[in-house]
Coordinates of C-alpha atoms in Angstrom, one line a residue:
M256 CA 21.0 -38.7 45.5
T257 CA 22.4 -38.7 49.0
I258 CA 25.6 -37.0 50.3
S259 CA 28.7 -38.9 49.4
N260 CA 31.5 -39.2 52.0
D261 CA 34.0 -37.2 50.0
K262 CA 32.0 -33.8 49.8
N263 CA 32.6 -30.9 52.2
V264 CA 29.2 -30.5 53.7
Y265 CA 28.0 -27.7 56.0
E266 CA 25.0 -28.2 58.1
L267 CA 22.1 -25.7 58.2
D268 CA 18.9 -25.5 60.1
D269 CA 15.8 -27.6 59.7
G270 CA 17.7 -30.6 58.3
Y271 CA 19.2 -28.7 55.3
S272 CA 22.9 -29.1 54.5
L273 CA 25.0 -27.3 51.9
S274 CA 27.9 -28.6 49.6
L275 CA 30.3 -26.2 47.7
E276 CA 32.7 -27.3 45.1
N277 CA 35.1 -24.8 43.3
E278 CA 37.4 -27.3 41.6
S279 CA 35.8 -26.8 38.2
V280 CA 37.7 -24.5 35.6
E281 CA 34.6 -22.4 35.1
Y282 CA 32.0 -22.9 37.7
L283 CA 31.3 -22.9 41.5
K284 CA 29.0 -25.7 42.2
I285 CA 26.5 -25.5 45.0
E286 CA 24.2 -28.3 46.1
L287 CA 21.4 -28.1 48.8
Y288 CA 20.4 -31.4 50.6
R289 CA 17.4 -32.1 52.9
N290 CA 17.9 -34.9 55.3
R291 CA 21.0 -35.9 53.2
T292 CA 19.0 -36.1 49.9
L293 CA 19.9 -33.7 46.9
I294 CA 17.0 -31.5 46.3
C295 CA 18.4 -28.4 44.5
H296 CA 21.6 -27.3 43.0
T297 CA 23.3 -24.5 40.7
S298 CA 26.5 -23.7 39.0
L299 CA 27.8 -20.2 38.9
N300 CA 30.5 -18.7 36.7
D301 CA 32.5 -15.6 37.5
N302 CA 30.0 -13.1 36.1
Q303 CA 27.2 -14.6 37.9
C304 CA 29.0 -14.7 41.2
S305 CA 29.8 -10.9 40.7
A306 CA 26.1 -10.1 39.7
I307 CA 24.7 -12.2 42.6
T308 CA 26.8 -10.3 45.2
H309 CA 26.2 -7.0 43.6
R310 CA 29.9 -6.9 42.6
L311 CA 31.0 -7.3 46.3
C312 CA 32.9 -10.5 45.0
D313 CA 35.0 -10.4 41.8
G314 CA 34.4 -13.9 40.5
R315 CA 33.7 -17.4 41.9
N316 CA 36.9 -17.8 43.9
E317 CA 36.1 -14.8 46.1
F318 CA 32.4 -15.8 46.4
Y319 CA 33.6 -19.3 47.4
D320 CA 35.9 -17.9 50.1
L321 CA 33.0 -15.7 51.3
L322 CA 30.5 -18.5 51.5
I323 CA 33.0 -20.6 53.4
D324 CA 33.7 -17.9 56.0
V325 CA 29.9 -17.3 56.5
L326 CA 29.2 -21.0 56.8
R327 CA 32.0 -21.4 59.4
S328 CA 31.0 -18.3 61.5
A329 CA 27.4 -18.8 61.8
K330 CA 25.1 -21.2 60.0
S331 CA 22.0 -19.0 60.7
D332 CA 23.5 -16.5 58.2
V333 CA 22.6 -18.8 55.5
R334 CA 18.8 -19.4 55.2
V335 CA 16.9 -21.7 52.9
L336 CA 13.7 -20.0 51.4
D337 CA 11.0 -22.1 50.0
S338 CA 13.3 -24.9 49.2
K339 CA 14.7 -23.2 46.1
H340 CA 16.5 -20.1 47.4
L341 CA 19.5 -19.4 49.7
E342 CA 19.6 -16.1 51.5
I343 CA 23.1 -15.3 52.6
T344 CA 23.7 -12.4 55.2
C345 CA 27.1 -11.1 56.1
T346 CA 28.3 -8.2 58.0
I347 CA 30.9 -5.6 56.5
R348 CA 33.1 -3.6 58.7
F349 CA 34.7 -0.4 57.5
G350 CA 35.9 3.0 58.6
C351 CA 38.5 4.0 61.2
Q352 CA 39.2 1.0 63.4
Q353 CA 36.3 -0.7 61.5
S354 CA 33.9 1.2 63.7
F355 CA 31.1 1.0 61.0
T356 CA 29.2 -2.0 60.0
K357 CA 26.7 -2.8 57.2
V358 CA 24.7 -5.8 56.6
W359 CA 25.1 -7.3 53.0
M360 CA 22.4 -9.6 51.8
F361 CA 21.9 -11.5 48.6
K362 CA 20.1 -14.5 47.3
I363 CA 20.9 -17.4 45.1
Q364 CA 18.3 -19.3 43.2
L365 CA 18.7 -23.0 42.9
E366 CA 17.5 -25.5 40.3
R367 CA 15.2 -28.3 41.6
T368 CA 16.5 -31.8 41.3
L369 CA 13.9 -34.5 40.6
S370 CA 14.3 -37.8 42.2
A371 CA 14.0 -41.1 40.2
D372 CA 10.8 -42.0 41.9
D373 CA 9.2 -38.6 41.6
G374 CA 5.9 -39.2 39.8
K375 CA 5.2 -35.7 38.9
K376 CA 7.1 -33.4 36.4
D377 CA 7.4 -29.7 36.6
D378 CA 5.3 -27.8 34.1
I379 CA 7.3 -26.4 31.2
S380 CA 8.0 -22.7 31.1
L381 CA 10.1 -20.3 29.1
D382 CA 11.2 -18.6 32.3
P383 CA 14.7 -19.4 33.4
Q384 CA 15.3 -22.1 35.9
D385 CA 18.2 -20.0 37.2
W386 CA 17.1 -16.5 37.5
S387 CA 20.6 -15.6 39.0
A388 CA 22.2 -16.9 35.8
I389 CA 19.9 -15.0 33.6
R390 CA 20.4 -11.9 35.6
S391 CA 24.1 -12.2 35.1
L392 CA 23.6 -12.5 31.4
G393 CA 21.4 -9.4 31.3
H394 CA 24.2 -7.5 33.2
R395 CA 26.6 -8.6 30.6
I396 CA 24.4 -7.7 27.7
M397 CA 23.5 -4.2 29.1
D398 CA 27.3 -3.5 29.7
D399 CA 28.2 -4.7 26.1
M400 CA 25.4 -2.5 24.7
V401 CA 26.6 0.7 26.5
D402 CA 30.1 -0.1 25.5
Y403 CA 28.8 -0.6 21.8
L404 CA 27.3 2.7 21.7
R405 CA 30.2 4.5 23.7
D406 CA 32.9 3.1 21.2
L407 CA 31.1 3.8 17.9
R408 CA 33.8 6.2 16.5
L409 CA 36.5 3.4 17.0
R410 CA 34.7 1.2 14.5
P411 CA 34.2 1.8 10.6
A412 CA 30.9 3.5 9.5
W413 CA 30.2 0.1 7.7
H414 CA 31.7 -3.1 7.5
Q415 CA 31.0 -5.8 5.0
I416 CA 30.0 -9.2 6.5
P417 CA 32.5 -11.8 5.8
L418 CA 31.6 -14.8 3.7
E419 CA 32.2 -17.2 6.5
I420 CA 29.9 -15.3 8.8
R421 CA 27.1 -15.2 6.1
K422 CA 27.5 -18.9 5.7
A423 CA 27.4 -19.5 9.3
I424 CA 24.1 -17.6 9.5
A425 CA 22.6 -19.1 6.5
Q426 CA 23.4 -22.7 7.1
T427 CA 22.2 -22.9 10.7
D428 CA 19.7 -25.9 11.0
L429 CA 16.3 -25.5 12.5
P430 CA 16.8 -25.4 16.2
I431 CA 14.9 -28.5 17.4
Y432 CA 16.4 -28.4 20.9
G433 CA 17.4 -25.2 22.6
Q434 CA 20.9 -24.1 23.9
S435 CA 21.8 -21.9 26.7
A436 CA 20.9 -18.2 26.3
S437 CA 24.6 -17.3 27.1
D438 CA 25.8 -19.3 24.0
V439 CA 23.1 -17.8 21.8
Y440 CA 24.1 -14.3 22.8
S441 CA 27.8 -15.1 22.2
E442 CA 26.6 -15.8 18.5
V443 CA 24.9 -12.5 18.4
Y444 CA 28.0 -10.7 19.8
S445 CA 30.3 -12.2 17.2
H446 CA 28.0 -12.7 14.1
I447 CA 25.5 -9.8 14.3
L448 CA 26.6 -6.9 16.4
P449 CA 29.6 -6.0 14.4
Y450 CA 27.7 -5.9 11.0
P451 CA 24.9 -3.3 11.1
V452 CA 23.9 -1.0 8.2
G453 CA 25.7 1.6 10.1
N454 CA 22.9 4.3 10.9
I455 CA 24.0 4.8 14.4
H456 CA 27.5 5.7 13.4
P457 CA 28.6 9.3 13.5
H458 CA 29.7 9.1 9.8
F459 CA 26.4 7.6 8.5
W460 CA 24.9 10.2 6.0
G461 CA 23.5 8.1 3.2
Y462 CA 19.8 7.5 4.0
V463 CA 17.4 9.3 6.3
Q464 CA 17.8 6.7 9.0
G465 CA 17.7 7.8 12.6
T466 CA 20.5 7.0 15.1
G467 CA 18.3 6.1 18.2
S468 CA 19.5 6.9 21.7
V469 CA 20.6 5.2 24.8
V470 CA 17.4 6.1 26.6
G471 CA 15.3 4.8 23.6
A472 CA 17.3 1.4 23.9
F473 CA 16.3 1.2 27.5
A474 CA 12.7 1.9 26.6
E475 CA 12.7 -1.0 24.1
L476 CA 13.8 -3.3 26.8
I477 CA 11.1 -2.2 29.2
S478 CA 8.6 -2.5 26.4
G479 CA 9.8 -6.0 25.5
T480 CA 9.5 -7.1 29.1
M481 CA 6.1 -5.7 29.5
N482 CA 5.1 -7.2 26.1
T483 CA 1.7 -5.6 26.2
M484 CA -0.6 -5.7 23.3
S485 CA -1.6 -2.0 22.8
W486 CA -4.8 -2.4 20.8
G487 CA -6.8 -0.4 23.6
G488 CA -8.6 -0.5 26.7
H489 CA -7.7 0.2 30.2
Q490 CA -3.8 -0.1 30.5
S491 CA -0.9 2.1 30.9
S492 CA 0.3 2.0 27.2
I493 CA -2.9 3.5 25.9
Y494 CA -2.7 6.5 28.2
I495 CA 1.0 6.9 27.3
E496 CA 0.1 6.9 23.6
R497 CA -2.8 9.3 24.1
Q498 CA -0.4 11.7 25.8
V499 CA 2.3 11.2 23.1
L500 CA -0.4 12.0 20.4
S501 CA -1.4 15.1 22.4
W502 CA 2.2 16.4 22.4
L503 CA 2.6 15.8 18.7
K504 CA -0.7 17.5 17.9
V505 CA 0.5 20.6 19.8
L506 CA 4.1 20.2 17.8
M507 CA 2.3 20.0 14.5
G508 CA -0.4 22.8 15.2
F509 CA -3.4 20.4 15.2
P510 CA -6.2 20.9 17.7
D511 CA -5.3 19.2 21.0
D512 CA -8.8 17.6 21.6
D513 CA -10.9 14.8 20.4
T514 CA -11.8 16.5 17.2
S515 CA -8.6 15.4 15.7
S516 CA -7.2 12.0 16.0
G517 CA -3.9 10.0 15.5
V518 CA -2.2 6.8 15.9
L519 CA 1.4 5.5 16.1
V520 CA 2.3 3.2 13.3
S521 CA 5.5 1.5 12.0
G522 CA 6.3 4.4 9.7
T523 CA 5.2 6.9 7.1
S524 CA 4.4 4.2 4.5
V525 CA 1.6 2.9 6.7
A526 CA 0.7 6.4 7.9
T527 CA 0.1 7.3 4.1
I528 CA -2.2 4.4 3.5
I529 CA -4.3 5.4 6.6
A530 CA -4.5 9.0 5.2
L531 CA -5.5 8.0 1.7
A532 CA -8.1 5.5 3.0
T533 CA -9.6 8.2 5.3
A534 CA -9.7 10.7 2.4
R535 CA -11.5 8.1 0.1
K536 CA -14.1 7.6 2.9
K537 CA -14.8 11.3 3.0
F538 CA -15.3 11.2 -0.8
S539 CA -17.7 8.3 -0.6
N540 CA -15.5 6.4 -3.0
R541 CA -16.0 8.8 -5.7
I542 CA -13.1 9.0 -8.3
M543 CA -10.1 10.5 -6.3
K544 CA -7.0 11.7 -8.0
V545 CA -3.7 12.0 -6.3
Y546 CA -1.6 15.2 -7.1
C547 CA 2.1 15.3 -6.2
T548 CA 5.6 15.8 -7.7
K549 CA 8.1 13.2 -8.9
E550 CA 10.1 14.3 -5.9
T551 CA 7.4 12.8 -3.6
H552 CA 8.3 9.5 -1.8
S553 CA 7.2 6.3 -3.6
C554 CA 5.0 5.3 -0.7
I555 CA 2.3 7.3 -2.2
I556 CA 2.2 5.1 -5.3
R557 CA 2.4 1.8 -3.2
A558 CA -0.5 3.1 -1.0
M559 CA -2.5 3.9 -4.3
D560 CA -1.9 0.3 -5.5
L561 CA -2.8 -1.3 -2.2
L562 CA -6.1 0.8 -2.0
N563 CA -6.8 0.0 -5.7
I564 CA -6.7 3.7 -6.6
G565 CA -5.6 3.4 -10.3
K566 CA -2.3 4.7 -11.6
E567 CA -4.3 6.7 -14.1
N568 CA -5.4 8.7 -11.1
L569 CA -1.9 9.8 -10.2
I570 CA -1.0 13.2 -11.5
F571 CA 2.6 14.4 -11.4
I572 CA 2.8 18.1 -11.0
P573 CA 6.1 19.8 -12.2
T574 CA 8.4 21.5 -9.7
N575 CA 9.7 25.1 -9.8
S576 CA 13.3 26.3 -9.5
E577 CA 13.2 25.4 -5.8
R578 CA 12.1 21.8 -6.6
Q579 CA 8.8 22.7 -5.0
I580 CA 5.4 21.7 -6.4
D581 CA 4.5 24.3 -8.9
L582 CA 1.3 26.0 -7.4
K583 CA 0.1 27.5 -10.6
L584 CA 0.4 24.4 -12.7
L585 CA -1.2 22.4 -9.8
E586 CA -4.3 24.6 -9.9
T587 CA -4.5 24.4 -13.6
L588 CA -4.1 20.6 -13.7
I589 CA -6.7 19.8 -10.9
D590 CA -9.6 18.0 -12.3
S591 CA -12.8 19.9 -11.5
Q592 CA -15.0 16.8 -12.1
S593 CA -13.3 14.6 -9.4
C594 CA -12.1 14.8 -5.9
G595 CA -8.5 15.3 -5.1
F596 CA -5.7 14.3 -2.7
I597 CA -2.9 16.8 -2.9
V598 CA 0.5 15.9 -1.3
G599 CA 2.8 18.4 0.0
S600 CA 6.4 17.4 1.1
A601 CA 8.1 18.6 4.2
G602 CA 11.6 17.6 3.0
T603 CA 11.6 15.6 -0.3
V604 CA 13.9 12.4 -0.3
G605 CA 16.2 13.6 -2.9
T606 CA 17.1 17.1 -1.9
G607 CA 15.0 18.1 1.2
A608 CA 12.8 20.5 -0.6
I609 CA 9.9 21.9 1.2
D610 CA 6.7 22.7 -0.7
D611 CA 4.6 25.9 -0.1
F612 CA 2.0 24.6 2.4
Q613 CA 0.2 27.9 2.8
G614 CA -0.3 27.9 -1.1
I615 CA -1.6 24.3 -1.2
A616 CA -4.0 25.0 1.7
D617 CA -5.4 28.1 0.0
I618 CA -6.1 26.0 -3.2
C619 CA -7.8 23.3 -1.1
M620 CA -10.0 25.8 0.8
R621 CA -11.6 26.9 -2.4
R622 CA -12.9 23.3 -2.8
Q623 CA -12.9 22.2 0.6
S624 CA -15.5 19.4 0.2
E625 CA -13.6 17.8 -2.7
L626 CA -9.9 18.4 -2.0
W627 CA -7.8 16.8 0.8
F628 CA -4.5 18.4 1.8
H629 CA -2.0 15.8 3.0
I630 CA 1.6 16.5 4.2
D631 CA 4.3 13.9 3.7
G632 CA 6.6 14.8 6.6
A633 CA 8.6 11.6 6.8
I634 CA 11.8 13.6 6.9
G635 CA 11.1 17.0 8.0
A636 CA 8.0 17.3 9.9
V637 CA 9.7 17.0 13.3
A638 CA 11.8 19.9 12.4
R639 CA 9.0 22.0 14.0
C640 CA 11.0 21.2 17.2
S641 CA 13.3 24.0 16.0
K642 CA 12.2 27.6 16.4
R643 CA 14.4 28.5 13.3
L644 CA 13.3 25.7 11.0
R645 CA 9.7 25.9 12.0
L646 CA 9.5 29.0 9.9
L647 CA 10.0 26.7 6.9
L648 CA 7.1 24.6 7.8
S649 CA 4.3 27.3 8.1
G650 CA 0.8 25.9 7.1
F651 CA 0.9 22.5 8.8
E652 CA -1.9 23.5 11.0
R653 CA -4.1 23.8 7.9
A654 CA -3.5 20.3 6.7
D655 CA -6.1 17.5 6.7
S656 CA -3.4 14.9 7.5
I657 CA 0.1 14.8 8.4
A658 CA 2.3 11.5 8.0
F659 CA 5.7 11.6 9.6
D660 CA 8.4 9.5 11.2
L661 CA 9.8 9.6 14.7
H662 CA 12.5 7.0 14.1
K663 CA 14.4 9.5 11.7
W664 CA 15.1 12.9 12.9
L665 CA 13.5 12.5 16.4
F666 CA 15.9 9.5 17.1
V667 CA 13.3 7.2 18.5
P668 CA 14.4 3.6 17.9
Y669 CA 13.0 1.8 14.9
E670 CA 10.2 1.4 14.1
C671 CA 7.9 4.3 14.9
G672 CA 5.8 6.7 12.7
C673 CA 2.6 8.7 13.2
I674 CA -0.4 9.7 11.3
L675 CA -2.6 12.8 12.5
I676 CA -5.8 13.4 11.0
R677 CA -7.9 16.5 11.5
D678 CA -11.3 15.0 11.4
G679 CA -11.2 12.4 14.3
K680 CA -14.8 11.0 13.6
L681 CA -14.0 10.4 10.0
H682 CA -10.7 8.6 10.7
K683 CA -12.5 6.2 13.3
A684 CA -15.3 5.6 10.8
T685 CA -12.8 4.5 8.2
F686 CA -11.3 1.7 10.2
S687 CA -13.6 0.6 13.1
Q688 CA -15.3 -2.7 12.5
P689 CA -17.9 -4.7 14.4
T690 CA -15.9 -6.7 17.0
A691 CA -16.0 -10.5 17.7
S692 CA -17.6 -11.5 20.9
Y693 CA -14.4 -12.0 22.8
L694 CA -13.7 -8.3 22.2
T695 CA -17.1 -7.1 23.4
L696 CA -16.9 -3.9 25.4
M697 CA -18.1 -4.2 29.0
S698 CA -19.3 -1.8 31.7
G699 CA -15.9 -2.0 33.4
G700 CA -12.8 -4.2 33.6
I701 CA -10.0 -4.1 31.0
T702 CA -12.3 -3.2 28.0
P703 CA -14.8 -0.6 29.2
S704 CA -17.2 0.8 26.7
E705 CA -16.8 4.4 28.0
G706 CA -13.8 6.5 28.5
E707 CA -11.1 4.4 26.9
V708 CA -9.4 4.6 23.4
F709 CA -9.1 1.5 21.2
F710 CA -6.3 2.4 18.6
S711 CA -7.2 -0.7 16.6
D712 CA -10.2 1.5 15.5
Y713 CA -7.8 3.9 13.8
G714 CA -5.4 1.8 11.8
L715 CA -4.7 -1.5 10.1
E716 CA -3.6 -3.6 13.2
L717 CA -5.4 -5.2 15.9
S718 CA -2.2 -6.6 17.4
R719 CA 0.1 -3.6 18.1
N720 CA 3.3 -3.4 20.1
M721 CA 3.8 -0.5 22.6
K722 CA 5.5 2.1 20.4
S723 CA 4.4 4.9 22.8
L724 CA 6.9 4.3 25.7
K725 CA 10.0 4.8 23.8
V726 CA 8.5 8.0 22.3
W727 CA 7.5 9.2 25.8
M728 CA 10.7 8.3 27.4
T729 CA 12.6 10.0 24.7
L730 CA 10.6 13.2 24.7
K731 CA 10.6 13.4 28.5
T732 CA 14.4 12.8 28.9
Y733 CA 15.7 15.0 26.1
G734 CA 13.1 17.6 25.6
I735 CA 11.8 19.3 22.3
E736 CA 14.3 22.1 22.7
T737 CA 17.2 19.7 22.6
F738 CA 16.0 18.0 19.3
G739 CA 15.5 21.5 17.8
R740 CA 19.1 22.4 18.5
I741 CA 20.3 19.0 17.1
M742 CA 18.4 19.6 14.0
E743 CA 19.7 23.0 13.5
Q744 CA 23.3 21.6 14.1
N745 CA 22.7 19.0 11.4
V746 CA 21.5 21.7 9.0
D747 CA 24.5 23.9 9.8
Q748 CA 26.8 21.0 9.2
A749 CA 25.2 20.3 5.7
K750 CA 25.8 24.1 5.0
Y751 CA 29.4 24.0 6.2
F752 CA 30.1 20.9 4.0
T753 CA 28.6 22.9 1.1
Q754 CA 31.1 25.6 1.7
L755 CA 33.9 23.1 1.7
L756 CA 32.7 21.8 -1.6
Q757 CA 32.7 25.4 -3.0
Q758 CA 36.4 25.7 -1.7
H759 CA 37.3 22.8 -3.9
S760 CA 35.1 23.6 -7.0
N761 CA 38.0 22.5 -9.1
R762 CA 37.1 18.9 -8.2
F763 CA 33.6 18.9 -6.9
Q764 CA 30.3 20.1 -8.3
I765 CA 27.4 20.7 -6.0
L766 CA 24.3 19.1 -7.6
A767 CA 21.7 20.3 -5.3
T768 CA 21.1 21.5 -1.7
G769 CA 17.9 22.1 0.0
P770 CA 16.8 24.2 3.1
L771 CA 17.4 21.2 5.4
N772 CA 20.2 18.6 5.9
I773 CA 20.8 17.3 2.4
V774 CA 23.8 18.0 0.1
C775 CA 24.1 16.2 -3.4
F776 CA 27.6 16.6 -5.0
R777 CA 30.0 14.7 -7.4
Y778 CA 33.5 14.7 -8.6
I779 CA 33.9 16.6 -11.8
A780 CA 36.9 17.5 -14.0
S781 CA 37.7 21.1 -14.6
D782 CA 36.8 20.9 -18.3
T783 CA 33.6 18.8 -18.5
D784 CA 33.4 19.5 -22.2
L785 CA 36.4 17.3 -22.7
V786 CA 35.3 14.4 -20.6
D787 CA 33.1 11.4 -21.4
S788 CA 30.1 11.5 -19.1
D789 CA 30.3 7.8 -18.6
I790 CA 33.9 8.0 -17.4
Q791 CA 33.0 10.6 -15.0
N792 CA 30.0 8.7 -13.7
K793 CA 32.1 5.5 -13.3
F794 CA 34.7 7.6 -11.2
N795 CA 31.8 8.8 -9.0
K796 CA 30.4 5.3 -8.6
H797 CA 33.9 4.0 -7.7
L798 CA 34.2 6.8 -5.2
L799 CA 31.0 6.1 -3.5
I800 CA 31.6 2.3 -3.1
T801 CA 35.1 2.9 -1.7
I802 CA 33.9 5.4 0.8
Q803 CA 31.5 2.8 2.0
E804 CA 33.8 -0.3 1.8
R805 CA 36.7 1.4 3.6
G806 CA 34.3 2.3 6.4
I807 CA 35.0 6.0 6.0
A808 CA 31.4 7.0 5.8
V809 CA 28.2 6.0 4.4
V810 CA 26.7 8.2 1.6
S811 CA 24.0 7.3 -0.9
P812 CA 23.7 7.5 -4.8
I813 CA 21.6 9.9 -6.7
V814 CA 21.0 10.7 -10.4
F815 CA 20.2 14.1 -11.8
D816 CA 18.7 14.8 -15.2
N817 CA 18.9 11.1 -16.0
E818 CA 22.6 11.2 -16.7
K819 CA 24.7 12.7 -13.7
F820 CA 25.6 10.3 -11.1
G821 CA 26.3 11.9 -7.7
L822 CA 26.8 11.3 -4.0
R823 CA 24.0 12.2 -1.5
M824 CA 24.8 13.3 2.0
C825 CA 21.8 13.5 4.5
I826 CA 23.0 14.4 8.0
T827 CA 20.3 13.0 10.4
N828 CA 22.6 12.2 13.1
H829 CA 23.0 13.6 16.7
R830 CA 26.5 12.1 16.9
T831 CA 27.9 14.0 13.9
R832 CA 30.4 16.8 14.7
M833 CA 31.3 19.7 12.6
S834 CA 34.9 18.4 12.6
D835 CA 33.6 15.3 10.8
M836 CA 32.9 17.5 7.8
D837 CA 36.6 18.5 7.6
E838 CA 37.8 14.9 8.0
F839 CA 35.4 13.6 5.3
M840 CA 36.5 16.4 2.8
T841 CA 40.2 15.4 3.5
K842 CA 39.4 11.7 2.7
L843 CA 37.6 12.8 -0.4
I844 CA 40.5 14.6 -1.7
E845 CA 42.8 11.8 -0.9
L846 CA 40.6 9.4 -2.7
T847 CA 40.3 11.4 -5.8
D848 CA 44.0 11.8 -5.9
E849 CA 44.4 8.0 -5.5
F850 CA 41.9 7.3 -8.3
L851 CA 43.4 9.7 -10.8
D852 CA 46.7 7.8 -10.6
L853 CA 44.8 4.8 -11.9
E854 CA 45.1 4.0 -15.6
E855 CA 41.4 3.8 -16.1
Y856 CA 41.0 7.4 -15.1
S857 CA 44.1 8.7 -16.7
C858 CA 42.0 10.8 -19.2
L859 CA 40.7 12.8 -16.1
K860 CA 44.0 13.5 -14.5
N861 CA 45.2 16.3 -16.7
L862 CA 41.8 17.9 -16.5
T863 CA 41.8 18.2 -12.7
K864 CA 43.7 21.3 -11.4

């Protein structure tokens, strides 16, 4: 394509010439010619023009005027680089009598134009043809995400996805041909971002789900950009994971050397499978019974199923008045003819109860070769960051294995958990396998046979993403001391809410509290003997659903004694404030008053003082 007579063309050096058009509603069009033949072009919107000039120009009109001024003043200020980039240089004058000058430089990437007789086609790549455009989109996304976190309190805690949005997502055809990344992001912005489960919101207290952090989100961007496969070898992600595991060993009281081992995994469910498999390896596949309470997380049962450890080998131990595993009954029920895997909970799912780890460790010491002491620390293990809460977790240093999550109370973005195992050699022997020839370790290079760690030898996965960077950046940025204070803050908020419930004992009954951050409660009529329990349960279910659907907060259901339906609050949230407890209590009272005026609950109204 040659230059038409109606174009405004500016001559450059070396036979190049430039055409600018700003008549479009949305774009500034730039065309580069060589010997009057079009070779490259691009179209820039307002955001792109602003990003390219590092915000010197506010949109395409200002950018157009700037380019015209530069081209008219000195053509040497516009250079063509490798036939695909324009480098623009301009001088900015400022200060009194404009006595100061600064050279401003920026680049524009152009898309190559193929001529009709060009016999060769460019190779296909997923890299953008216009890096300036994708940079502009990246800036837009980054700005939107920061605003998304900044403005959380302006949005409801949870918002149901409208039917038309669900249909739009569900009925999208398989994309045979791609569309612009900007258009795809626009769909994300309108159809996905407004409808999360809500765990990053300050009023999300329903489940033990972490809130993440700004720095963690940045780390995910970096990890996604690197896209490294962290199975092992000589690469930065492995060194970062080794350092993170060293820190976690120190935090949990494990030996900070090669005698103990660990690996970052998706979460405590996978960590539990690794711990059970390692214990079974120690016991040489002899019968192994698993001892835990019914308060223990169900991932234990799933892990047993996957490892073909029969359910007949699961022994539930009753709890004491503190909802801890009853140590006397445990010792009585341990089968002396088989090996045992004893689970202690560092914060049970229902109430946050913490077992007596020193007592469990003492029992295991008496049959060290036949008993394995495992700690399920999915919720509370990281509370060892707090000097105050660490006292509740004495005995961690005596465990054979600890499974815990970093994406909950340590606020690392999902997903990230950890398993630590005291016997590092046994751990590796459980999972390492003969490698295929393409994974052969060499005397040097990426896969050296000496000095490097291959985490694929310590878990289920060969293909692993880089979980370590988001942990490393989170810990380095905020520090253990800060996390400890946030955890103490959450525990104090739970205690304060418990006091508020006690102040309104004519309406609310506390079903359970633990030493950590969980409060279970329900609405209750003053004289429960005169109330049908089904009506009261119906009232509380209605209360919970309304709290969620109106976006007031997110709390979860819980049932006690197989008959009492209650609401469960678990504060694992660095954004929650003490004032949120007062606000929530006010809303609870307003809702109960509103419901008591409904005919279906009229029998409760006269019984609430």
